[in-house]
mmCIF file of C-alpha atoms in Angstrom:
data_model
loop_
_atom_site.group_PDB
_atom_site.id
_atom_site.type_symbol
_atom_site.label_atom_id
_atom_site.label_comp_id
_atom_site.label_asym_id
_atom_site.label_seq_id
_atom_site.Cartn_x
_atom_site.Cartn_y
_atom_site.Cartn_z
ATOM 1 C CA MET A 1 36.991 -1.793 58.628
ATOM 2 C CA ASP A 2 38.358 1.711 58.100
ATOM 3 C CA SER A 3 39.360 0.738 54.569
ATOM 4 C CA ASP A 4 35.878 -0.643 53.859
ATOM 5 C CA ALA A 5 34.232 2.478 55.258
ATOM 6 C CA THR A 6 36.463 4.707 53.140
ATOM 7 C CA SER A 7 35.614 2.685 50.040
ATOM 8 C CA LEU A 8 31.869 2.877 50.730
ATOM 9 C CA GLY A 9 32.136 6.606 51.334
ATOM 10 C CA GLU A 10 33.862 7.101 47.981
ATOM 11 C CA ILE A 11 31.200 5.025 46.202
ATOM 12 C CA ASP A 12 28.435 7.099 47.818
ATOM 13 C CA ARG A 13 30.151 10.319 46.754
ATOM 14 C CA LEU A 14 30.464 9.113 43.146
ATOM 15 C CA ARG A 15 26.847 7.961 43.129
ATOM 16 C CA ARG A 16 25.725 11.412 44.254
ATOM 17 C CA ARG A 17 27.632 12.840 41.278
ATOM 18 C CA LEU A 18 25.826 10.384 39.003
ATOM 19 C CA ASP A 19 22.477 11.373 40.516
ATOM 20 C CA GLU A 20 23.184 15.031 39.777
ATOM 21 C CA MET A 21 24.215 14.209 36.198
ATOM 22 C CA ASP A 22 21.039 12.170 35.730
ATOM 23 C CA ARG A 23 18.933 15.128 36.853
ATOM 24 C CA GLN A 24 20.784 17.361 34.386
ATOM 25 C CA LEU A 25 20.254 14.820 31.583
ATOM 26 C CA LEU A 26 16.542 14.632 32.387
ATOM 27 C CA ALA A 27 16.227 18.419 32.278
ATOM 28 C CA LEU A 28 18.024 18.562 28.917
ATOM 29 C CA LEU A 29 15.835 15.788 27.499
ATOM 30 C CA ASN A 30 12.696 17.660 28.525
ATOM 31 C CA GLN A 31 14.044 20.790 26.835
ATOM 32 C CA ARG A 32 14.669 18.720 23.699
ATOM 33 C CA MET A 33 11.101 17.415 23.781
ATOM 34 C CA GLU A 34 9.751 20.977 23.857
ATOM 35 C CA VAL A 35 11.784 21.909 20.777
ATOM 36 C CA ALA A 36 10.697 18.683 19.039
ATOM 37 C CA LYS A 37 7.062 19.552 19.780
ATOM 38 C CA ARG A 38 7.469 22.931 18.051
ATOM 39 C CA ILE A 39 9.059 21.241 15.030
ATOM 40 C CA GLY A 40 6.125 18.818 14.949
ATOM 41 C CA GLU A 41 3.651 21.703 14.802
ATOM 42 C CA ARG A 42 5.453 23.071 11.744
ATOM 43 C CA LYS A 43 5.564 19.621 10.123
ATOM 44 C CA ARG A 44 1.815 19.204 10.577
ATOM 45 C CA ARG A 45 1.148 22.557 8.923
ATOM 46 C CA GLU A 46 3.320 21.511 5.982
ATOM 47 C CA SER A 47 1.960 17.909 5.888
ATOM 48 C CA GLN A 48 5.416 16.415 6.454
ATOM 49 C CA LEU A 49 6.002 12.895 7.790
ATOM 50 C CA ILE A 50 7.527 13.046 11.264
ATOM 51 C CA PHE A 51 10.082 10.342 10.348
ATOM 52 C CA ASP A 52 13.184 11.979 8.818
ATOM 53 C CA PRO A 53 15.854 9.284 8.235
ATOM 54 C CA ILE A 54 18.413 11.625 6.658
ATOM 55 C CA ARG A 55 18.263 13.967 9.645
ATOM 56 C CA GLU A 56 18.485 11.122 12.163
ATOM 57 C CA GLU A 57 21.408 9.406 10.451
ATOM 58 C CA THR A 58 23.279 12.713 10.069
ATOM 59 C CA VAL A 59 22.889 13.491 13.784
ATOM 60 C CA ILE A 60 24.150 10.048 14.826
ATOM 61 C CA ARG A 61 27.064 10.170 12.375
ATOM 62 C CA ASP A 62 28.161 13.592 13.665
ATOM 63 C CA LEU A 63 27.877 12.530 17.312
ATOM 64 C CA VAL A 64 29.990 9.430 16.675
ATOM 65 C CA LYS A 65 32.650 11.616 15.046
ATOM 66 C CA GLN A 66 32.645 14.110 17.917
ATOM 67 C CA ASP A 67 32.724 11.537 20.715
ATOM 68 C CA ALA A 68 36.008 11.618 22.624
ATOM 69 C CA GLY A 69 34.885 9.324 25.426
ATOM 70 C CA SER A 70 34.345 5.627 25.947
ATOM 71 C CA LEU A 71 30.923 5.286 24.277
ATOM 72 C CA SER A 72 30.855 2.872 21.343
ATOM 73 C CA PRO A 73 29.203 3.856 18.035
ATOM 74 C CA LEU A 74 26.567 1.164 18.645
ATOM 75 C CA GLY A 75 25.894 2.560 22.109
ATOM 76 C CA ILE A 76 25.503 6.102 20.776
ATOM 77 C CA ARG A 77 23.124 4.827 18.089
ATOM 78 C CA ALA A 78 20.988 2.912 20.597
ATOM 79 C CA ILE A 79 20.736 5.891 22.966
ATOM 80 C CA PHE A 80 19.813 8.408 20.297
ATOM 81 C CA GLN A 81 17.366 6.170 18.453
ATOM 82 C CA GLU A 82 15.383 6.078 21.701
ATOM 83 C CA ILE A 83 15.694 9.862 22.022
ATOM 84 C CA PHE A 84 14.455 10.247 18.431
ATOM 85 C CA SER A 85 11.536 7.934 19.220
ATOM 86 C CA LEU A 86 10.616 10.070 22.242
ATOM 87 C CA SER A 87 10.891 13.197 20.083
ATOM 88 C CA ARG A 88 8.588 11.738 17.414
ATOM 89 C CA ALA A 89 6.047 10.977 20.129
ATOM 90 C CA GLN A 90 5.962 14.724 20.898
ATOM 91 C CA GLN A 91 5.220 15.457 17.239
ATOM 92 C CA GLY A 92 2.485 12.874 16.726
ATOM 93 C CA VAL A 93 2.205 9.122 16.424
ATOM 94 C CA LEU A 94 4.375 7.295 13.890
ATOM 95 C CA ARG A 95 2.300 4.229 12.967
ATOM 96 C CA ILE A 96 4.564 1.339 11.983
ATOM 97 C CA GLY A 97 3.314 -1.867 10.368
ATOM 98 C CA CYS A 98 5.495 -4.931 11.000
ATOM 99 C CA CYS A 99 5.416 -7.816 8.515
ATOM 100 C CA GLY A 100 7.367 -11.016 9.138
ATOM 101 C CA GLY A 101 6.114 -12.077 12.550
ATOM 102 C CA ALA A 102 8.196 -11.590 15.684
ATOM 103 C CA ALA A 103 11.319 -10.979 13.584
ATOM 104 C CA GLY A 104 9.637 -8.039 11.838
ATOM 105 C CA LEU A 105 8.486 -6.544 15.137
ATOM 106 C CA LEU A 106 11.984 -6.873 16.605
ATOM 107 C CA ALA A 107 13.593 -5.335 13.501
ATOM 108 C CA ALA A 108 11.181 -2.397 13.767
ATOM 109 C CA HIS A 109 11.900 -1.859 17.471
ATOM 110 C CA LEU A 110 15.651 -1.990 16.842
ATOM 111 C CA ARG A 111 15.345 0.701 14.174
ATOM 112 C CA PHE A 112 12.726 3.019 15.662
ATOM 113 C CA GLY A 113 12.538 2.680 19.448
ATOM 114 C CA SER A 114 9.891 2.114 22.100
ATOM 115 C CA SER A 115 7.772 5.289 21.836
ATOM 116 C CA ASP A 116 6.264 4.661 18.386
ATOM 117 C CA GLU A 117 3.069 2.736 17.611
ATOM 118 C CA TYR A 118 3.460 -0.801 16.227
ATOM 119 C CA ARG A 119 1.004 -3.027 14.423
ATOM 120 C CA MET A 120 1.492 -6.619 13.279
ATOM 121 C CA ILE A 121 0.890 -7.166 9.549
ATOM 122 C CA ARG A 122 0.071 -10.625 8.206
ATOM 123 C CA SER A 123 1.284 -10.259 4.608
ATOM 124 C CA ALA A 124 2.909 -7.948 2.085
ATOM 125 C CA GLU A 125 -0.485 -7.455 0.437
ATOM 126 C CA GLU A 126 -2.076 -6.354 3.709
ATOM 127 C CA GLY A 127 0.834 -3.985 4.296
ATOM 128 C CA LYS A 128 0.399 -2.487 0.829
ATOM 129 C CA ARG A 129 -3.311 -1.941 1.421
ATOM 130 C CA LEU A 130 -2.748 -0.254 4.784
ATOM 131 C CA LEU A 131 -0.074 2.034 3.316
ATOM 132 C CA VAL A 132 -2.324 3.097 0.451
ATOM 133 C CA GLU A 133 -5.233 3.655 2.843
ATOM 134 C CA GLU A 134 -2.836 5.664 5.061
ATOM 135 C CA SER A 135 -3.738 3.475 8.033
ATOM 136 C CA ILE A 136 0.003 3.141 8.696
ATOM 137 C CA ASP A 137 2.863 5.554 7.981
ATOM 138 C CA ILE A 138 5.716 3.049 7.690
ATOM 139 C CA LEU A 139 5.877 -0.623 6.704
ATOM 140 C CA VAL A 140 8.737 -2.864 7.849
ATOM 141 C CA LEU A 141 8.790 -5.622 5.214
ATOM 142 C CA PRO A 142 11.120 -8.623 4.738
ATOM 143 C CA LYS A 143 13.329 -7.945 1.736
ATOM 144 C CA GLN A 144 12.308 -11.156 -0.022
ATOM 145 C CA ARG A 145 8.637 -10.189 0.288
ATOM 146 C CA LEU A 146 9.068 -6.982 -1.722
ATOM 147 C CA LEU A 147 8.852 -9.039 -4.912
ATOM 148 C CA ASP A 148 5.311 -9.965 -3.866
ATOM 149 C CA TRP A 149 4.577 -6.461 -5.168
ATOM 150 C CA SER A 150 6.354 -6.921 -8.519
ATOM 151 C CA HIS A 151 3.009 -6.942 -10.366
ATOM 152 C CA TRP A 152 2.302 -3.577 -8.714
ATOM 153 C CA PHE A 153 5.548 -2.166 -10.107
ATOM 154 C CA THR A 154 5.229 -3.779 -13.556
ATOM 155 C CA GLY A 155 4.498 -1.225 -16.229
ATOM 156 C CA LYS A 156 5.871 1.683 -14.178
ATOM 157 C CA PRO A 157 9.364 2.120 -15.673
ATOM 158 C CA ASP A 158 8.855 5.897 -15.597
ATOM 159 C CA GLY A 159 9.654 5.772 -11.880
ATOM 160 C CA HIS A 160 6.230 6.979 -10.652
ATOM 161 C CA LEU A 161 5.838 4.313 -7.992
ATOM 162 C CA PRO A 162 3.281 4.527 -5.180
ATOM 163 C CA VAL A 163 5.806 3.696 -2.432
ATOM 164 C CA THR A 164 9.433 4.420 -1.594
ATOM 165 C CA VAL A 165 12.041 2.317 0.190
ATOM 166 C CA CYS A 166 13.462 4.746 2.769
ATOM 167 C CA GLY A 167 15.599 2.526 4.995
ATOM 168 C CA GLU A 168 16.460 -0.941 6.206
ATOM 169 C CA SER A 169 16.821 -2.871 9.451
ATOM 170 C CA ASP A 170 18.771 -6.085 9.934
ATOM 171 C CA LEU A 171 18.554 -8.390 12.921
ATOM 172 C CA PRO A 172 21.867 -8.991 14.723
ATOM 173 C CA ASP A 173 23.735 -12.015 13.360
ATOM 174 C CA LEU A 174 23.145 -13.955 16.575
ATOM 175 C CA LEU A 175 19.376 -13.622 16.142
ATOM 176 C CA ALA A 176 19.446 -13.943 12.353
ATOM 177 C CA ASN A 177 21.098 -17.361 12.705
ATOM 178 C CA HIS A 178 18.591 -18.459 15.329
ATOM 179 C CA ARG A 179 15.396 -20.152 14.179
ATOM 180 C CA MET A 180 13.109 -17.386 15.461
ATOM 181 C CA GLY A 181 11.697 -16.990 11.965
ATOM 182 C CA ARG A 182 12.584 -17.149 8.315
ATOM 183 C CA TYR A 183 13.396 -13.439 7.938
ATOM 184 C CA SER A 184 16.358 -11.387 9.133
ATOM 185 C CA ARG A 185 16.692 -8.436 6.720
ATOM 186 C CA PHE A 186 13.965 -5.841 6.233
ATOM 187 C CA TYR A 187 13.145 -2.800 4.131
ATOM 188 C CA ILE A 188 11.474 0.273 5.618
ATOM 189 C CA ILE A 189 8.818 1.539 3.202
ATOM 190 C CA ARG A 190 6.647 4.635 3.146
ATOM 191 C CA LEU A 191 3.909 5.924 0.877
ATOM 192 C CA GLY A 192 5.135 8.450 -1.664
ATOM 193 C CA THR A 193 6.865 8.736 -5.005
ATOM 194 C CA GLU A 194 9.948 10.791 -4.172
ATOM 195 C CA PRO A 195 13.061 8.835 -3.132
ATOM 196 C CA ILE A 196 15.450 10.537 -0.731
ATOM 197 C CA ARG A 197 18.005 12.613 -2.599
ATOM 198 C CA PRO A 198 21.535 13.158 -1.270
ATOM 199 C CA GLN A 199 22.190 16.495 0.382
ATOM 200 C CA GLU A 200 25.410 18.405 -0.109
ATOM 201 C CA GLY A 201 28.061 16.880 2.126
ATOM 202 C CA SER A 202 25.740 14.059 3.181
ATOM 203 C CA GLN A 203 26.889 10.559 4.000
ATOM 204 C CA SER A 204 26.842 7.593 1.661
ATOM 205 C CA LEU A 205 23.448 6.482 0.389
ATOM 206 C CA LYS A 206 22.281 2.986 -0.428
ATOM 207 C CA ALA A 207 19.917 2.498 -3.359
ATOM 208 C CA VAL A 208 17.449 -0.273 -4.205
ATOM 209 C CA PHE A 209 16.426 -0.902 -7.819
ATOM 210 C CA LEU A 210 13.939 -3.236 -9.471
ATOM 211 C CA LEU A 211 15.098 -4.863 -12.709
ATOM 212 C CA SER A 212 12.483 -6.427 -14.948
ATOM 213 C CA GLY A 213 13.307 -8.656 -17.895
ATOM 214 C CA CYS A 214 16.789 -9.558 -16.651
ATOM 215 C CA SER A 215 18.092 -13.053 -17.338
ATOM 216 C CA ARG A 216 19.839 -15.203 -14.758
ATOM 217 C CA GLU A 217 22.704 -15.756 -17.188
ATOM 218 C CA ALA A 218 23.469 -12.025 -17.295
ATOM 219 C CA THR A 219 23.571 -11.334 -13.563
ATOM 220 C CA ASP A 220 27.370 -11.585 -13.448
ATOM 221 C CA PRO A 221 27.943 -9.101 -16.327
ATOM 222 C CA TRP A 222 25.667 -6.617 -14.566
ATOM 223 C CA GLN A 223 27.553 -6.861 -11.265
ATOM 224 C CA HIS A 224 30.909 -6.734 -13.062
ATOM 225 C CA ARG A 225 29.867 -3.471 -14.696
ATOM 226 C CA PHE A 226 27.963 -1.740 -11.892
ATOM 227 C CA GLY A 227 28.912 -3.568 -8.661
ATOM 228 C CA GLY A 228 26.369 -3.895 -5.881
ATOM 229 C CA CYS A 229 24.570 -7.156 -5.182
ATOM 230 C CA TRP A 230 21.314 -8.936 -5.903
ATOM 231 C CA ALA A 231 19.072 -8.791 -2.845
ATOM 232 C CA GLN A 232 18.039 -12.142 -1.427
ATOM 233 C CA THR A 233 14.584 -12.965 -2.742
ATOM 234 C CA THR A 234 14.140 -16.534 -1.552
ATOM 235 C CA PRO A 235 13.375 -17.263 2.101
ATOM 236 C CA CYS A 236 15.477 -19.297 4.484
ATOM 237 C CA ALA A 237 14.935 -23.024 4.863
ATOM 238 C CA GLY A 238 11.317 -23.865 5.494
ATOM 239 C CA GLY A 239 9.969 -20.758 3.746
ATOM 240 C CA GLU A 240 7.855 -20.545 0.620
ATOM 241 C CA GLU A 241 8.959 -19.211 -2.736
ATOM 242 C CA PRO A 242 7.596 -15.733 -3.452
ATOM 243 C CA PRO A 243 4.890 -15.744 -6.143
ATOM 244 C CA ASP A 244 7.165 -14.089 -8.701
ATOM 245 C CA ALA A 245 10.284 -16.170 -7.992
ATOM 246 C CA GLY A 246 10.129 -17.712 -11.464
ATOM 247 C CA ALA A 247 9.779 -14.347 -13.179
ATOM 248 C CA LEU A 248 12.846 -12.466 -14.357
ATOM 249 C CA VAL A 249 12.405 -9.675 -11.863
ATOM 250 C CA ARG A 250 15.240 -8.927 -9.453
ATOM 251 C CA LEU A 251 16.112 -6.495 -6.670
ATOM 252 C CA TRP A 252 19.552 -4.877 -6.882
ATOM 253 C CA GLU A 253 21.243 -2.969 -4.050
ATOM 254 C CA VAL A 254 24.231 -0.644 -4.445
ATOM 255 C CA PHE A 255 25.991 2.120 -2.533
ATOM 256 C CA ASP A 256 26.221 5.540 -4.226
ATOM 257 C CA PRO A 257 24.741 4.390 -7.576
ATOM 258 C CA PRO A 258 25.546 5.908 -10.961
ATOM 259 C CA PRO A 259 22.886 8.093 -12.628
ATOM 260 C CA VAL A 260 19.641 6.291 -13.475
ATOM 261 C CA GLU A 261 20.089 7.193 -17.155
ATOM 262 C CA MET A 262 23.406 5.292 -17.221
ATOM 263 C CA LEU A 263 21.778 2.283 -15.561
ATOM 264 C CA GLN A 264 18.889 2.328 -18.034
ATOM 265 C CA GLU A 265 21.341 2.321 -20.935
ATOM 266 C CA GLY A 266 23.314 -0.537 -19.367
ATOM 267 C CA CYS A 267 20.087 -2.451 -18.765
ATOM 268 C CA ARG A 268 19.206 -2.311 -22.463
ATOM 269 C CA GLU A 269 22.728 -3.254 -23.536
ATOM 270 C CA ILE A 270 22.979 -6.268 -21.219
ATOM 271 C CA TYR A 271 19.394 -7.539 -21.178
ATOM 272 C CA GLY A 272 17.800 -6.143 -24.331
ATOM 273 C CA ASP A 273 15.198 -3.536 -25.215
ATOM 274 C CA SER A 274 12.389 -5.258 -23.307
ATOM 275 C CA ALA A 275 14.182 -4.909 -19.959
ATOM 276 C CA TRP A 276 13.924 -1.892 -17.690
ATOM 277 C CA ILE A 277 15.175 -0.688 -14.326
ATOM 278 C CA VAL A 278 13.445 1.571 -11.808
ATOM 279 C CA LEU A 279 14.666 3.157 -8.576
ATOM 280 C CA LEU A 280 12.640 2.009 -5.554
ATOM 281 C CA GLY A 281 14.419 4.216 -3.051
ATOM 282 C CA THR A 282 17.618 5.613 -1.574
ATOM 283 C CA TYR A 283 18.430 6.034 2.084
ATOM 284 C CA PRO A 284 21.313 6.910 4.422
ATOM 285 C CA VAL A 285 23.204 3.993 5.872
ATOM 286 C CA SER A 286 25.288 3.416 8.970
ATOM 287 C CA SER A 287 28.894 2.286 8.776
ATOM 288 C CA GLY A 288 27.783 -1.202 9.766
ATOM 289 C CA SER A 289 25.387 -1.646 6.841
ATOM 290 C CA ARG A 290 26.173 -4.379 4.379
ATOM 291 C CA LEU A 291 25.177 -5.524 0.914
#
C-alpha cells in the first residue's frame, strides 16, 4: 500500500507540473495570436493573402532542425500547422474550396488545420469559377483534374496564367490505398499570376509545368534530360478519363528546376517548334514530399 501511495503521489506531482506547463503554453499561444493579429492588419492594408506557404514551411523546417527532444518531425508539423491555422483565423478567414469529395476535404484539413473555412466543390470548373470570382481564396484540386483546365491554359505560353499552383497535399498511404475515393494527391491553387520565387537560403522548391504538344514517344528523352516525373493524369480504377486525356498535354513535376529558358529550348528540340512549356507554380516542400 505504501508503495502504491508513493507512486500515486509522484504521478500527482508530475501532473501538476504538466498543468503548469499547459498554462504557460496557453499564455504563449495567446501572445502569438496578438502578434498574428497585428500582422493581419498590415496584410489587409497591403492586400496580401493571409496564407504564406514559404513562411510556414521555413518555420517548420527550422523548428525540426532545432529540436533536441523526442518530438518527431511529423509531430512538430502537425502541432504547428494547427497553430498557423489559429493565427490565420486572427488575420481573417482563409476560404478553402475542396474538390474531390471527402478525400479533398481530408487533404485540405491535413494541410491547413481546423480553424480555416472549408467549402465542398463539385468540379474543377466550379472551382475555377469561384477562384476567378474571388468567392474562395484557395482551391484544393486533385492533380489529375488540373488538366480539365488545359483549354484555359492553351494559348498562354507567355506564362501569364490566371492561377498559380502554390502547394500540394497528399493523403497518407494507408488512406490513399483505401477505397475512400479515387483521388489521393492534390494541388493547392490560388488566384494570381506570380509563382513563388525562391528566397536566399530557402529550402528546396518543387515546380509544376504544363507541356503542350509533347508526344508520348518522347516522354523518356525529356525525363532523361531534365529528370522529374510526369504527374498522374488518369484517375484510379473506377474513375473517368479527364476530357483532355487524348490531347498531348502533360503535367511535369521537378525539384529545383533549371531556368525556364533552358526548358523552352529543350521543349523545342525534343518536341518541335509547335510545342511549348509554361510554369504553373513553385512551392516549398517538406522532406517527405515525393515525385
